[in-house]
Coordinates of C-alpha atoms in Angstrom, one line a residue:
X1 CA 177.2 -51.7 -141.9
X2 CA 173.9 -52.7 -140.2
X3 CA 171.8 -49.8 -139.0
X4 CA 169.1 -51.0 -136.6
X5 CA 165.5 -49.7 -137.0
X6 CA 163.9 -48.3 -133.9
X7 CA 160.3 -48.8 -133.2
X8 CA 160.0 -45.5 -131.3
X9 CA 161.9 -42.6 -129.9
X10 CA 161.8 -44.3 -126.5
X11 CA 163.4 -47.4 -128.0
X12 CA 166.1 -45.2 -129.6
X13 CA 166.9 -43.4 -126.3
X14 CA 167.0 -46.7 -124.4
X15 CA 169.4 -48.2 -126.9
X16 CA 171.6 -45.1 -127.0
X17 CA 171.6 -44.9 -123.3
X18 CA 172.7 -48.4 -123.0
X19 CA 175.6 -47.6 -125.3
X20 CA 176.7 -44.7 -123.2
X21 CA 176.2 -46.9 -120.1
X22 CA 178.5 -49.4 -121.7
X23 CA 181.2 -46.7 -122.2
X24 CA 180.9 -45.8 -118.5
X25 CA 181.1 -49.4 -117.5
X26 CA 184.2 -50.0 -119.6
X27 CA 185.8 -46.9 -118.1
X28 CA 185.1 -48.1 -114.6
X29 CA 186.3 -51.6 -115.4
X30 CA 189.6 -50.2 -116.7
X31 CA 190.0 -48.0 -113.7
X32 CA 189.2 -50.9 -111.3
X33 CA 192.5 -52.5 -112.4
X34 CA 194.3 -49.9 -110.4
X35 CA 194.6 -50.7 -106.7
X36 CA 193.3 -47.3 -105.6
X37 CA 190.7 -47.0 -108.4
X38 CA 186.9 -47.2 -108.0
X39 CA 185.3 -50.6 -107.9
X40 CA 182.1 -51.8 -109.5
X41 CA 179.5 -52.5 -106.8
X42 CA 178.9 -56.2 -106.2
X43 CA 175.3 -56.7 -105.0
X44 CA 176.4 -59.8 -103.0
X45 CA 179.7 -58.3 -101.6
X46 CA 180.1 -57.6 -97.9
X47 CA 178.1 -54.6 -96.6
X48 CA 178.1 -52.6 -93.4
X49 CA 175.1 -52.8 -91.2
X50 CA 173.6 -49.8 -89.4
X51 CA 175.5 -50.5 -86.2
X52 CA 177.9 -53.1 -84.8
X53 CA 176.1 -56.5 -85.0
X54 CA 176.0 -59.1 -82.2
X55 CA 175.3 -61.8 -84.8
X56 CA 177.2 -62.2 -88.1
X57 CA 175.1 -65.2 -89.3
X58 CA 171.9 -67.1 -88.6
X59 CA 170.9 -70.8 -88.5
X60 CA 167.1 -71.3 -88.3
X61 CA 166.0 -74.8 -87.4
X62 CA 162.4 -74.8 -88.6
X63 CA 160.1 -77.4 -87.1
X64 CA 157.4 -77.3 -89.7
X65 CA 153.9 -78.2 -88.7
X66 CA 153.7 -76.6 -85.2
X67 CA 155.4 -78.3 -82.3
X68 CA 153.4 -78.3 -79.1
X69 CA 154.7 -75.8 -76.6
X70 CA 152.6 -77.3 -73.8
X71 CA 154.2 -80.6 -74.3
X72 CA 157.8 -79.4 -74.8
X73 CA 158.7 -76.0 -73.2
X74 CA 155.7 -74.6 -71.3
X75 CA 154.4 -76.9 -68.5
X76 CA 150.9 -76.2 -67.3
X77 CA 149.9 -77.8 -64.0
X78 CA 146.4 -76.4 -64.2
X79 CA 145.9 -78.0 -67.6
X80 CA 146.7 -81.4 -65.9
X81 CA 144.2 -80.6 -63.0
X82 CA 141.5 -79.6 -65.4
X83 CA 142.0 -82.5 -67.9
X84 CA 138.8 -83.5 -69.5
X85 CA 136.9 -80.4 -68.6
X86 CA 135.9 -77.7 -71.1
X87 CA 137.8 -74.5 -71.5
X88 CA 136.3 -71.9 -69.0
X89 CA 133.7 -69.6 -70.6
X90 CA 135.9 -66.6 -69.7
X91 CA 138.1 -67.4 -72.7
X92 CA 135.2 -66.6 -75.0
X93 CA 134.9 -68.2 -78.5
X94 CA 138.2 -69.6 -79.7
X95 CA 138.7 -69.9 -83.4
X96 CA 140.8 -72.9 -84.6
X97 CA 141.0 -74.4 -88.1
X98 CA 139.4 -77.7 -87.1
X99 CA 136.7 -76.1 -84.9
X100 CA 138.1 -77.5 -81.6
X101 CA 137.6 -74.3 -79.6
X102 CA 134.8 -75.8 -77.5
X103 CA 136.5 -79.2 -76.9
X104 CA 137.7 -80.4 -73.6
X105 CA 141.2 -79.8 -72.2
X106 CA 143.9 -82.4 -72.8
X107 CA 146.7 -82.8 -70.2
X108 CA 150.2 -83.4 -71.3
X109 CA 151.6 -86.8 -70.5
X110 CA 155.2 -85.5 -70.5
X111 CA 157.3 -85.0 -67.4
X112 CA 158.9 -81.6 -67.1
X113 CA 162.1 -80.7 -65.2
X114 CA 164.0 -77.5 -64.6
X115 CA 167.5 -77.6 -66.2
X116 CA 170.7 -75.7 -65.9
X117 CA 171.5 -72.9 -63.4
X118 CA 168.6 -70.9 -65.0
X119 CA 166.1 -73.6 -64.1
X120 CA 164.6 -73.5 -67.6
X121 CA 161.7 -76.0 -68.2
X122 CA 162.1 -78.8 -70.7
X123 CA 160.0 -81.9 -71.1
X124 CA 161.5 -85.4 -71.3
X125 CA 160.9 -85.3 -75.1
X126 CA 164.0 -82.9 -75.3
X127 CA 166.7 -84.4 -73.1
X128 CA 169.6 -83.3 -75.2
X129 CA 168.4 -79.7 -75.7
X130 CA 167.7 -79.5 -72.0
X131 CA 171.4 -79.8 -71.3
X132 CA 171.9 -76.6 -73.3
X133 CA 169.3 -74.7 -71.1
X134 CA 171.8 -72.0 -70.1
X135 CA 172.5 -71.2 -73.7
X136 CA 168.9 -70.6 -74.7
X137 CA 166.5 -67.7 -74.5
X138 CA 163.0 -69.0 -74.4
X139 CA 160.2 -66.8 -75.7
X140 CA 157.0 -68.2 -74.3
X141 CA 154.4 -65.8 -75.6
X142 CA 155.0 -65.6 -79.4
X143 CA 151.9 -65.1 -81.6
X144 CA 151.1 -65.0 -85.3
X145 CA 148.2 -64.2 -87.6
X146 CA 147.6 -67.3 -89.6
X147 CA 145.5 -70.3 -88.6
X148 CA 146.8 -72.7 -91.2
X149 CA 150.2 -73.9 -92.3
X150 CA 150.5 -72.2 -95.7
X151 CA 149.9 -68.7 -94.4
X152 CA 151.8 -69.3 -91.1
X153 CA 154.9 -70.8 -92.6
X154 CA 154.9 -67.9 -95.1
X155 CA 154.6 -65.4 -92.3
X156 CA 157.3 -66.8 -90.2
X157 CA 159.6 -66.7 -93.2
X158 CA 158.5 -63.5 -94.9
X159 CA 156.5 -61.5 -92.4
X160 CA 153.2 -61.9 -94.2
X161 CA 150.6 -64.6 -94.5
X162 CA 150.3 -63.7 -98.2
X163 CA 153.0 -65.0 -100.5
X164 CA 155.1 -62.7 -102.6
X165 CA 157.4 -60.9 -100.1
X166 CA 161.1 -61.4 -99.6
X167 CA 162.1 -63.9 -97.1
X168 CA 164.0 -63.3 -93.8
X169 CA 167.1 -64.9 -95.3
X170 CA 166.9 -62.7 -98.4
X171 CA 166.7 -59.6 -96.2
X172 CA 169.7 -60.7 -94.3
X173 CA 171.7 -61.3 -97.4
X174 CA 170.5 -58.0 -99.0
X175 CA 171.6 -56.1 -95.9
X176 CA 174.9 -57.9 -95.1
X177 CA 176.0 -59.3 -98.4
X178 CA 178.2 -62.4 -98.6
X179 CA 181.8 -62.9 -97.3
X180 CA 182.5 -65.9 -99.4
X181 CA 182.2 -65.5 -103.2
X182 CA 182.5 -69.2 -103.7
X183 CA 179.5 -70.3 -101.7
X184 CA 175.9 -69.0 -101.6
X185 CA 175.1 -66.4 -98.9
X186 CA 171.7 -68.0 -98.1
X187 CA 171.3 -71.8 -98.0
X188 CA 168.1 -73.8 -97.4
X189 CA 168.0 -77.5 -96.5
X190 CA 164.8 -79.4 -96.9
X191 CA 164.4 -83.2 -96.6
X192 CA 163.4 -85.9 -99.0
X193 CA 160.3 -86.9 -97.0
X194 CA 158.2 -83.9 -97.6
X195 CA 157.8 -80.6 -99.4
X196 CA 157.8 -77.3 -97.5
X197 CA 154.4 -75.6 -97.5
X198 CA 154.6 -72.7 -99.9
X199 CA 157.7 -74.2 -101.6
X200 CA 160.5 -72.0 -102.9
X201 CA 158.5 -68.8 -102.3
X202 CA 159.2 -69.0 -98.6
X203 CA 162.9 -68.6 -99.3
X204 CA 162.5 -66.4 -102.3
X205 CA 163.0 -62.7 -102.9
X206 CA 159.5 -61.5 -103.8
X207 CA 160.0 -58.0 -105.3
X208 CA 163.7 -57.9 -104.7
X209 CA 166.3 -59.0 -107.3
X210 CA 166.4 -62.8 -107.5
X211 CA 170.1 -62.6 -106.6
X212 CA 169.2 -62.7 -102.9
X213 CA 167.1 -65.8 -102.9
X214 CA 168.0 -69.0 -101.0
X215 CA 169.9 -71.7 -102.7
X216 CA 168.3 -75.1 -102.1
X217 CA 170.4 -77.9 -100.9
X218 CA 168.8 -81.4 -100.9
X219 CA 169.2 -84.1 -98.3
X220 CA 171.5 -87.1 -98.8
X221 CA 175.2 -87.6 -99.6
X222 CA 175.3 -85.1 -102.4
X223 CA 173.3 -82.0 -101.3
X224 CA 174.4 -79.8 -104.2
X225 CA 172.8 -81.2 -107.4
X226 CA 174.8 -81.2 -110.7
X227 CA 177.8 -79.6 -109.0
X228 CA 180.5 -81.5 -111.0
X229 CA 180.6 -81.0 -114.8
X230 CA 180.3 -84.1 -117.0
X231 CA 183.4 -86.1 -117.3
X232 CA 183.9 -85.3 -121.0
X233 CA 183.8 -81.5 -120.5
X234 CA 187.3 -80.1 -120.0
X235 CA 187.9 -76.9 -117.9
X236 CA 188.9 -75.1 -121.1
X237 CA 185.6 -76.0 -122.8
X238 CA 183.6 -75.0 -119.8
X239 CA 185.4 -71.7 -119.6
X240 CA 184.6 -71.0 -123.3
X241 CA 181.0 -72.0 -122.7
X242 CA 180.6 -69.5 -119.8
X243 CA 182.3 -66.8 -121.9
X244 CA 179.8 -67.3 -124.7
X245 CA 176.9 -67.2 -122.3
X246 CA 178.3 -64.0 -120.8
X247 CA 178.5 -62.4 -124.2
X248 CA 174.9 -63.4 -125.0
X249 CA 173.7 -62.2 -121.6
X250 CA 175.4 -58.8 -122.2
X251 CA 173.4 -58.5 -125.5
X252 CA 170.2 -59.4 -123.8
X253 CA 170.9 -57.1 -120.8
X254 CA 171.3 -54.1 -123.1
X255 CA 167.8 -54.6 -124.3
X256 CA 166.2 -55.6 -121.0
X257 CA 168.2 -53.7 -118.4
X258 CA 165.5 -54.2 -115.7
X259 CA 165.4 -58.0 -116.0
X260 CA 166.7 -59.0 -112.5
X261 CA 165.9 -62.7 -113.3
X262 CA 168.7 -62.6 -116.0
X263 CA 171.1 -61.0 -113.6
X264 CA 170.4 -63.6 -111.0
X265 CA 170.7 -66.4 -113.5
X266 CA 174.1 -65.1 -114.7
X267 CA 175.3 -64.7 -111.1
X268 CA 174.1 -68.3 -110.4
X269 CA 176.1 -69.6 -113.3
X270 CA 179.2 -67.8 -112.1
X271 CA 178.7 -68.9 -108.5
X272 CA 178.2 -72.5 -109.7
X273 CA 181.4 -72.3 -111.6
X274 CA 183.3 -71.1 -108.5
X275 CA 181.5 -73.6 -106.3
X276 CA 183.0 -76.5 -108.2
X277 CA 186.3 -75.7 -106.6
X278 CA 185.0 -74.8 -103.0
X279 CA 181.8 -76.5 -102.4
X280 CA 182.9 -80.1 -102.5
X281 CA 185.2 -79.4 -99.5
X282 CA 182.5 -77.5 -97.6
X283 CA 180.1 -80.5 -97.7
X284 CA 182.6 -83.2 -97.3
X285 CA 181.9 -84.8 -94.0
X286 CA 184.8 -87.3 -94.2
X287 CA 186.9 -84.5 -92.7
X288 CA 184.9 -84.7 -89.5
X289 CA 185.9 -86.9 -86.6
X290 CA 183.9 -90.0 -85.6
X291 CA 183.3 -88.2 -82.3
X292 CA 181.6 -85.3 -84.0
X293 CA 179.5 -87.5 -86.3
X294 CA 178.4 -89.4 -83.2
X295 CA 177.5 -86.2 -81.4
X296 CA 175.2 -85.2 -84.3
X297 CA 173.6 -88.6 -84.4
X298 CA 174.9 -89.7 -87.8
X299 CA 175.3 -93.2 -86.5
X300 CA 171.6 -93.5 -85.6
X301 CA 168.8 -94.0 -88.2
X302 CA 166.4 -91.6 -86.4
X303 CA 168.8 -88.7 -86.3
X304 CA 171.1 -89.3 -89.2
X305 CA 169.3 -87.1 -91.8
X306 CA 168.7 -84.1 -89.7
X307 CA 172.0 -84.5 -88.0
X308 CA 173.8 -84.5 -91.4
X309 CA 172.1 -81.2 -92.3
X310 CA 172.9 -79.6 -89.0
X311 CA 176.6 -80.6 -89.3
X312 CA 176.6 -79.2 -92.8
X313 CA 175.1 -76.0 -91.5
X314 CA 178.0 -75.6 -89.0
X315 CA 180.5 -76.2 -91.8
X316 CA 178.8 -73.6 -94.1
X317 CA 178.7 -70.8 -91.5
X318 CA 182.3 -71.5 -90.7
X319 CA 183.0 -70.7 -94.3
X320 CA 181.1 -67.5 -94.4
X321 CA 177.5 -68.4 -95.3
X322 CA 175.2 -65.7 -93.8
X323 CA 171.9 -67.5 -93.4
X324 CA 171.2 -71.2 -93.2
X325 CA 167.7 -72.6 -92.8
X326 CA 167.1 -76.3 -92.0
X327 CA 163.6 -77.7 -92.2
X328 CA 162.8 -80.6 -89.8
X329 CA 159.4 -82.2 -90.7
X330 CA 159.0 -80.5 -94.1
X331 CA 155.4 -81.0 -95.2
X332 CA 154.0 -80.3 -91.7
X333 CA 155.2 -83.5 -90.1
X334 CA 154.9 -81.9 -86.6
X335 CA 151.1 -81.4 -87.3
X336 CA 149.7 -83.6 -84.5
X337 CA 145.9 -83.4 -85.1
X338 CA 145.8 -87.0 -83.9
X339 CA 148.1 -88.9 -81.5
X340 CA 150.2 -86.2 -80.1
X341 CA 152.2 -88.8 -78.3
X342 CA 153.1 -90.9 -81.3
X343 CA 153.8 -87.9 -83.6
X344 CA 156.0 -85.9 -81.2
X345 CA 157.9 -88.9 -79.9
X346 CA 159.0 -89.5 -83.5
X347 CA 159.7 -85.9 -84.3
X348 CA 161.5 -85.1 -81.1
X349 CA 163.7 -88.2 -81.5
X350 CA 164.6 -86.8 -84.9
X351 CA 165.3 -83.2 -83.9
X352 CA 166.5 -83.2 -80.3
X353 CA 170.1 -84.6 -80.4
X354 CA 171.2 -82.8 -83.7
X355 CA 169.8 -79.5 -82.5
X356 CA 171.7 -79.7 -79.2
X357 CA 174.8 -81.0 -81.0
X358 CA 174.8 -77.9 -83.2
X359 CA 174.6 -75.6 -80.1
X360 CA 177.5 -77.4 -78.4
X361 CA 179.6 -77.6 -81.6
X362 CA 179.3 -73.9 -82.3
X363 CA 180.1 -73.1 -78.7
X364 CA 183.2 -75.2 -78.5
X365 CA 184.5 -73.7 -81.8
X366 CA 183.9 -70.2 -80.6
X367 CA 181.2 -69.5 -83.1
X368 CA 178.0 -69.4 -81.0
X369 CA 178.7 -65.9 -79.7
X370 CA 178.2 -64.4 -83.1
X371 CA 175.9 -67.0 -84.6
X372 CA 172.2 -66.7 -83.9
X373 CA 170.4 -70.1 -83.7
X374 CA 166.6 -70.1 -83.8
X375 CA 164.5 -73.2 -83.0
X376 CA 160.7 -73.4 -83.5
X377 CA 157.8 -73.7 -85.9
X378 CA 155.1 -71.5 -87.5
X379 CA 152.8 -71.8 -84.4
X380 CA 152.0 -74.0 -81.4
X381 CA 149.2 -76.3 -80.5
X382 CA 146.0 -76.0 -78.5
X383 CA 145.5 -77.2 -74.9
X384 CA 142.1 -78.5 -76.0
X385 CA 141.9 -81.9 -77.6
X386 CA 141.2 -82.7 -81.2
X387 CA 139.6 -86.1 -81.5
X388 CA 140.8 -88.4 -78.7
X389 CA 144.5 -87.6 -78.4
X390 CA 145.5 -84.8 -80.9
X391 CA 145.9 -81.0 -80.7
X392 CA 144.8 -78.3 -83.1
X393 CA 146.8 -75.3 -84.4
X394 CA 147.5 -72.5 -81.9
X395 CA 148.8 -69.1 -83.2
X396 CA 147.7 -67.2 -80.1
X397 CA 150.6 -68.2 -77.8
X398 CA 153.5 -70.5 -78.5
X399 CA 157.2 -70.9 -77.7
X400 CA 160.4 -70.2 -79.7
X401 CA 164.0 -70.8 -78.7
X402 CA 167.1 -68.6 -79.6
X403 CA 170.7 -69.1 -78.7
X404 CA 174.0 -67.3 -79.2
X405 CA 174.2 -64.2 -81.5
X406 CA 173.6 -61.6 -78.7
X407 CA 170.7 -63.1 -76.8
X408 CA 170.7 -63.8 -73.1
X409 CA 171.5 -67.4 -72.1
X410 CA 169.2 -69.1 -69.6
X411 CA 166.5 -66.5 -69.9
X412 CA 162.8 -67.0 -70.2
X413 CA 160.6 -64.2 -71.6
X414 CA 156.9 -63.9 -71.6
X415 CA 154.0 -66.1 -70.3
X416 CA 150.9 -67.8 -71.5
X417 CA 147.7 -68.3 -69.6
X418 CA 147.2 -71.2 -67.1
X419 CA 146.3 -73.5 -70.0
X420 CA 148.8 -72.3 -72.6
X421 CA 146.3 -70.9 -75.1
X422 CA 147.0 -67.2 -75.2
X423 CA 150.1 -65.1 -74.6
X424 CA 149.3 -62.8 -71.7
X425 CA 152.6 -61.2 -70.8
X426 CA 155.7 -60.4 -72.8
X427 CA 153.9 -61.1 -76.1
X428 CA 156.1 -61.2 -79.2
X429 CA 154.5 -61.1 -82.6
X430 CA 156.3 -62.5 -85.7
X431 CA 157.1 -58.9 -86.6
X432 CA 158.7 -58.5 -83.2
X433 CA 160.8 -61.6 -83.8
X434 CA 161.9 -60.4 -87.2
X435 CA 162.7 -56.9 -85.8
X436 CA 164.8 -58.5 -83.1
X437 CA 166.7 -60.8 -85.5
X438 CA 167.5 -57.9 -87.7
X439 CA 168.6 -55.9 -84.7
X440 CA 171.0 -58.7 -83.7
X441 CA 172.4 -58.6 -87.3
X442 CA 173.1 -54.9 -86.9
X443 CA 170.0 -53.3 -88.5
X444 CA 167.3 -50.9 -87.5
X445 CA 164.4 -52.8 -89.0
X446 CA 162.6 -49.6 -89.9
X447 CA 165.5 -48.5 -92.0
X448 CA 166.5 -51.7 -93.8
X449 CA 164.2 -51.0 -96.8
X450 CA 163.8 -51.8 -100.5
X451 CA 162.1 -49.3 -102.8
X452 CA 159.2 -51.0 -104.6
X453 CA 156.1 -49.7 -106.3
X454 CA 156.6 -46.1 -105.1
X455 CA 157.4 -46.9 -101.4
X456 CA 160.1 -48.2 -99.1
X457 CA 159.2 -51.8 -98.2
X458 CA 160.6 -53.6 -95.2
X459 CA 160.4 -57.0 -93.6
X460 CA 158.3 -55.9 -90.7
X461 CA 155.8 -53.9 -92.9
X462 CA 154.7 -51.0 -90.6
X463 CA 154.9 -52.9 -87.3
X464 CA 157.4 -54.7 -85.1
X465 CA 159.3 -53.9 -82.0
X466 CA 162.7 -55.2 -80.9
X467 CA 162.3 -57.5 -77.8
X468 CA 164.8 -55.6 -75.8
X469 CA 164.5 -57.9 -72.8
X470 CA 166.2 -60.8 -74.4
X471 CA 169.3 -58.9 -75.6
X472 CA 172.5 -59.7 -73.8

C-alpha cells in the first residue's frame, strides 16, 4: 500500500478534505439518479434572472473602428452651413488622438431622409436598415472614456478601458446560463480580414471562471474548427479517450481544486464531444431557402461574408445560444482617418443589407420580441476634418442602435450639439448601455455580482443607470 508523504499540515488537510469532498460528491451523484433527488449544480445550466426578462438572448453587431454618426444617423445642417470654418471657440480645447481638435469642420456629403412612421433619420449609406426604422431605438448621445481603439473596444465589451475584466457576453452567460447543452452559450464571430483589437480578452472572463468565455467561430464554410474527429477514430475509441482524460482531470482537480482553467478545459472537451452531433446541423446553411440567402446578401461578394455570419447568428439563437457577437470590420476597418467617403461606402455596403436582413428575419420568425439586437461601434467620429477628407475618433457623442428585446421601436433618444461633437441631452455612457442591456435580460446590474479579491465586482463597476426612456 502506498502512503503519500505530506509536505505540510495544510497539504494533509487539503488532501483529506478532498477525500471527504469526493465522498459527498459520490453521495450526491448516487442520489441524483432518483427523479426527486438533489442535482449537482451545473454552472452553465439555465438560471433565473432577478425579474422577468424582456430579452432572452442578445446579438451584438459590432462595427469595429468607429462608424461616423454624423454621416449615418445624426444629420447636422449646421455642420453643412459651417463647412470649412473652425469649431467655435465656445467648445474649448477638444482632445483627439490625432490632434485634430482645432481643425476646420467637414460637412457630410450624405443625403439624409426620414423613414418609417417614426421619421427616424438614416443616410443614403444605410438604405436597407432605413426600412427597419420603426423597429429601432436610436441612442444619439452615447459617450465613452477611451480615445483609442484598444481601450474603447475593451470598454464597450467589458466596461473598462483596461483589459482583464469579464466581457458583457460572459456576464450574460454567468447570469442566465445556457439552455442548450450541445452548443456554446456565448459565440463570437470574427472575420478573416482582420484581428479584433484586444483579441480574445474582449470576449474573455477576466477573474470569472473560464467556463463563461466566448467560443470563437471563424468565417468561411466551416466556422467551427476541428469539429469532426479524424476518420480513423471510432466513436468507441473517442469515448474511451474522453473517459481517460476525465479520470486524469479528477486526479489533477483533487490537488488543484481552485484551478478554473482546468474545469473550463474539461467542460470544453465535453461540449466539443456533444457539439459533434448538434453543431453541424446548426451551421448548415443548405437548409435555408434561396430566398433567405438572397435576403442576407449571400449571393453578392460585398455582403456574403457578413451575411453568412448574421444568418448563422439567427440559427444559433433559435437553438438556444444566449449571446452572439459578430464583428464587422475587425481590426478597426471603420477607422476613416482619411477618405471617409471611400471607407464608409465600402463598409456600409458590407454591413447594411445583412444587418437589416437579420432584423426582418428575426421579426418574421417571432424572435425579435425577445432578442435584443445591438448595432454600433466603440465610438463615433469628429465633425472636424482630419487631413483633407477624414475624421478622427469621437468618444464624446455618438450613436448606437438597438432593436427588439424590450426596447421601443421607432424611438430616438438623446441629442448631440449642432455639429455632432458632444452629447448634450439624454447622454448614455457605456456603463448606462450595459446597465440597460442587463436590465432587459432580467437583471439589476447592481446585484449581478461576482466575488473577487474581497469584494463584489460587477459589469458596471460602481456606476451606470438604466436608460428608462427607451424601454418598451
